[in-house]
PDB file of C-alpha atoms in Angstrom:
ATOM      1  CA  MET R   1     -18.495  21.155 -16.100  1.00  0.00           C
ATOM      2  CA  THR R   2     -15.840  22.804 -18.909  1.00  0.00           C
ATOM      3  CA  ASN R   3     -13.316  24.018 -15.994  1.00  0.00           C
ATOM      4  CA  SER R   4     -12.918  21.075 -14.132  1.00  0.00           C
ATOM      5  CA  ARG R   5      -9.756  20.267 -12.440  1.00  0.00           C
ATOM      6  CA  GLY R   6     -10.456  16.365 -12.229  1.00  0.00           C
ATOM      7  CA  PRO R   7     -11.171  13.560 -14.302  1.00  0.00           C
ATOM      8  CA  GLY R   8     -15.006  13.454 -12.589  1.00  0.00           C
ATOM      9  CA  ASN R   9     -15.745  10.935 -10.194  1.00  0.00           C
ATOM     10  CA  VAL R  10     -14.138   9.513  -7.031  1.00  0.00           C
ATOM     11  CA  ILE R  11     -14.952   7.028  -4.443  1.00  0.00           C
ATOM     12  CA  MET R  12     -13.235   5.985  -1.240  1.00  0.00           C
ATOM     13  CA  ILE R  13     -13.390   3.149   0.873  1.00  0.00           C
ATOM     14  CA  GLU R  14     -12.050   3.735   4.380  1.00  0.00           C
ATOM     15  CA  ILE R  15     -11.578   0.543   6.686  1.00  0.00           C
ATOM     16  CA  GLN R  16     -10.640   1.793  10.147  1.00  0.00           C
ATOM     17  CA  ALA R  17      -9.537  -1.433  12.084  1.00  0.00           C
ATOM     18  CA  GLU R  18      -7.797  -1.516  15.659  1.00  0.00           C
ATOM     19  CA  HIS R  19      -4.547  -0.741  14.687  1.00  0.00           C
ATOM     20  CA  VAL R  20      -4.639   0.500  10.950  1.00  0.00           C
ATOM     21  CA  THR R  21      -6.523   2.563   8.800  1.00  0.00           C
ATOM     22  CA  GLU R  22      -7.101   1.579   5.098  1.00  0.00           C
ATOM     23  CA  VAL R  23      -8.094   3.657   2.226  1.00  0.00           C
ATOM     24  CA  PHE R  24      -9.174   2.203  -1.014  1.00  0.00           C
ATOM     25  CA  THR R  25      -9.734   4.902  -3.897  1.00  0.00           C
ATOM     26  CA  GLY R  26     -11.065   4.702  -7.541  1.00  0.00           C
ATOM     27  CA  PHE R  27     -10.659   7.748  -9.883  1.00  0.00           C
ATOM     28  CA  GLY R  28     -12.799   8.837 -12.429  1.00  0.00           C
ATOM     29  CA  GLU R  29     -11.506   8.961 -16.025  1.00  0.00           C
ATOM     30  CA  VAL R  30     -12.754  10.103 -19.537  1.00  0.00           C
ATOM     31  CA  ASN R  31     -15.012   7.599 -20.594  1.00  0.00           C
ATOM     32  CA  ARG R  32     -14.942   5.665 -17.502  1.00  0.00           C
ATOM     33  CA  SER R  33     -18.398   4.955 -15.882  1.00  0.00           C
ATOM     34  CA  ALA R  34     -19.118   5.744 -11.934  1.00  0.00           C
ATOM     35  CA  GLU R  35     -20.117   2.281 -11.914  1.00  0.00           C
ATOM     36  CA  ALA R  36     -16.422   0.868 -13.095  1.00  0.00           C
ATOM     37  CA  VAL R  37     -14.701   3.837 -10.731  1.00  0.00           C
ATOM     38  CA  ALA R  38     -16.588   1.943  -7.911  1.00  0.00           C
ATOM     39  CA  THR R  39     -15.901  -1.672  -9.216  1.00  0.00           C
ATOM     40  CA  TYR R  40     -12.033  -0.624  -9.164  1.00  0.00           C
ATOM     41  CA  ALA R  41     -12.328   0.456  -5.379  1.00  0.00           C
ATOM     42  CA  LEU R  42     -14.084  -2.544  -4.365  1.00  0.00           C
ATOM     43  CA  GLN R  43     -11.729  -4.965  -5.846  1.00  0.00           C
ATOM     44  CA  GLN R  44      -8.843  -3.379  -4.167  1.00  0.00           C
ATOM     45  CA  TYR R  45     -10.509  -3.774  -1.094  1.00  0.00           C
ATOM     46  CA  GLN R  46     -11.533  -7.301  -1.958  1.00  0.00           C
ATOM     47  CA  ARG R  47      -8.173  -7.877  -2.679  1.00  0.00           C
ATOM     48  CA  TRP R  48      -6.569  -6.707   0.367  1.00  0.00           C
ATOM     49  CA  LEU R  49      -9.515  -8.508   2.514  1.00  0.00           C
ATOM     50  CA  LYS R  50      -8.693 -11.698   1.113  1.00  0.00           C
ATOM     51  CA  ALA R  51      -4.979 -11.521   1.692  1.00  0.00           C
ATOM     52  CA  SER R  52      -5.780 -11.026   5.767  1.00  0.00           C
ATOM     53  CA  VAL R  53      -2.943  -8.827   6.253  1.00  0.00           C
ATOM     54  CA  PRO R  54      -3.044  -5.348   8.206  1.00  0.00           C
ATOM     55  CA  VAL R  55      -1.141  -2.980   5.887  1.00  0.00           C
ATOM     56  CA  GLY R  56      -2.453  -2.755   2.085  1.00  0.00           C
ATOM     57  CA  VAL R  57      -0.206  -2.601  -1.041  1.00  0.00           C
ATOM     58  CA  HIS R  58      -0.279   1.586  -1.219  1.00  0.00           C
ATOM     59  CA  LEU R  59       0.254   1.731   2.612  1.00  0.00           C
ATOM     60  CA  ALA R  60       3.087  -0.717   2.623  1.00  0.00           C
ATOM     61  CA  ASP R  61       5.396   1.778   1.087  1.00  0.00           C
ATOM     62  CA  GLN R  62       4.592   4.588   3.011  1.00  0.00           C
ATOM     63  CA  ILE R  63       5.051   2.886   6.693  1.00  0.00           C
ATOM     64  CA  MET R  64       8.775   1.690   5.341  1.00  0.00           C
ATOM     65  CA  LEU R  65      10.684   5.045   6.158  1.00  0.00           C
ATOM     66  CA  PRO R  66       9.445   5.739   9.732  1.00  0.00           C
ATOM     67  CA  LEU R  67      10.369   2.301  10.616  1.00  0.00           C
ATOM     68  CA  ALA R  68      13.640   2.482   9.221  1.00  0.00           C
ATOM     69  CA  ILE R  69      14.192   5.638  10.949  1.00  0.00           C
ATOM     70  CA  ALA R  70      13.042   3.818  14.370  1.00  0.00           C
ATOM     71  CA  GLY R  71      15.973   1.368  13.465  1.00  0.00           C
ATOM     72  CA  GLN R  72      13.714  -1.515  13.401  1.00  0.00           C
ATOM     73  CA  GLY R  73      10.294  -2.877  12.663  1.00  0.00           C
ATOM     74  CA  GLN R  74       8.337  -5.423  10.631  1.00  0.00           C
ATOM     75  CA  TYR R  75       4.661  -5.783   9.137  1.00  0.00           C
ATOM     76  CA  ALA R  76       2.764  -8.171   6.991  1.00  0.00           C
ATOM     77  CA  THR R  77       1.603  -6.716   3.609  1.00  0.00           C
ATOM     78  CA  MET R  78       0.664  -7.955   0.382  1.00  0.00           C
ATOM     79  CA  PRO R  79       2.812  -8.766  -2.712  1.00  0.00           C
ATOM     80  CA  LEU R  80       5.256  -5.696  -3.256  1.00  0.00           C
ATOM     81  CA  SER R  81       4.525  -2.987  -5.727  1.00  0.00           C
ATOM     82  CA  GLN R  82       7.393  -1.741  -7.729  1.00  0.00           C
ATOM     83  CA  HIS R  83       6.990   1.549  -5.598  1.00  0.00           C
ATOM     84  CA  SER R  84       7.567  -0.456  -2.281  1.00  0.00           C
ATOM     85  CA  ILE R  85      10.750  -2.549  -4.234  1.00  0.00           C
ATOM     86  CA  THR R  86      12.108   1.003  -5.078  1.00  0.00           C
ATOM     87  CA  HIS R  87      11.656   2.309  -1.509  1.00  0.00           C
ATOM     88  CA  ILE R  88      13.588  -0.828  -0.238  1.00  0.00           C
ATOM     89  CA  GLU R  89      16.682  -0.057  -2.245  1.00  0.00           C
ATOM     90  CA  LEU R  90      16.423   3.978  -1.257  1.00  0.00           C
ATOM     91  CA  ILE R  91      16.092   3.099   2.269  1.00  0.00           C
ATOM     92  CA  LYS R  92      19.018   0.543   2.133  1.00  0.00           C
ATOM     93  CA  ARG R  93      21.320   3.070   0.104  1.00  0.00           C
ATOM     94  CA  PHE R  94      21.145   5.886   2.392  1.00  0.00           C
ATOM     95  CA  LEU R  95      20.413   4.326   5.675  1.00  0.00           C
ATOM     96  CA  GLU R  96      22.048   1.626   7.815  1.00  0.00           C
ATOM     97  CA  ILE R  97      18.962  -0.530   7.730  1.00  0.00           C
ATOM     98  CA  ASP R  98      18.617  -4.124   6.558  1.00  0.00           C
ATOM     99  CA  VAL R  99      15.178  -4.544   4.768  1.00  0.00           C
ATOM    100  CA  SER R 100      13.891  -7.747   3.505  1.00  0.00           C
ATOM    101  CA  ALA R 101      10.567  -9.114   2.297  1.00  0.00           C
ATOM    102  CA  GLU R 102       9.609 -12.621   3.178  1.00  0.00           C
ATOM    103  CA  ARG R 103       7.005 -14.306   1.219  1.00  0.00           C
ATOM    104  CA  VAL R 104       4.958 -16.247   3.897  1.00  0.00           C
ATOM    105  CA  ASP R 105       1.890 -17.361   1.650  1.00  0.00           C
ATOM    106  CA  HIS R 106       0.656 -16.442  -2.402  1.00  0.00           C
ATOM    107  CA  ASP R 107      -0.958 -12.919  -1.203  1.00  0.00           C
ATOM    108  CA  GLN R 108       1.364 -12.647   2.306  1.00  0.00           C
ATOM    109  CA  TYR R 109       4.631 -11.222   2.658  1.00  0.00           C
ATOM    110  CA  VAL R 110       6.289  -9.940   5.696  1.00  0.00           C
ATOM    111  CA  VAL R 111       8.788  -6.747   5.573  1.00  0.00           C
ATOM    112  CA  HIS R 112      11.454  -6.779   7.902  1.00  0.00           C
ATOM    113  CA  LEU R 113      13.475  -3.958   9.068  1.00  0.00           C
ATOM    114  CA  ASN R 114      16.516  -4.003  11.225  1.00  0.00           C
ATOM    115  CA  THR R 115      19.710  -1.758  11.766  1.00  0.00           C
ATOM    116  CA  ALA R 116      22.660  -3.019   9.784  1.00  0.00           C
ATOM    117  CA  THR R 117      24.932  -5.261  11.515  1.00  0.00           C
TER     118      THR R 117
END
């Protein structure tokens, strides 16, 4: 298809747990096989499953702002992405919220958000 707006294949793995829904996605690229796209998404899922945390790496930065606006919250997640680290700095800069990430295991962190004292 010469008029395609996207790079081709896409796969989404959706996991619905009791308190969270996680989505793992692989996008096709030029010269990337469908198998490679599927393998990438599967590897993301397996990494999250191995970490035994409710919040995956991509959801971790998305739930920070609602918790910050609420004034408090905490959640277990995987090692923070650069996007999450940047998000923490932005929240600290614009809201009166203390945010910290405590490493509890090799693949597990707990993010704490509390009203600044």
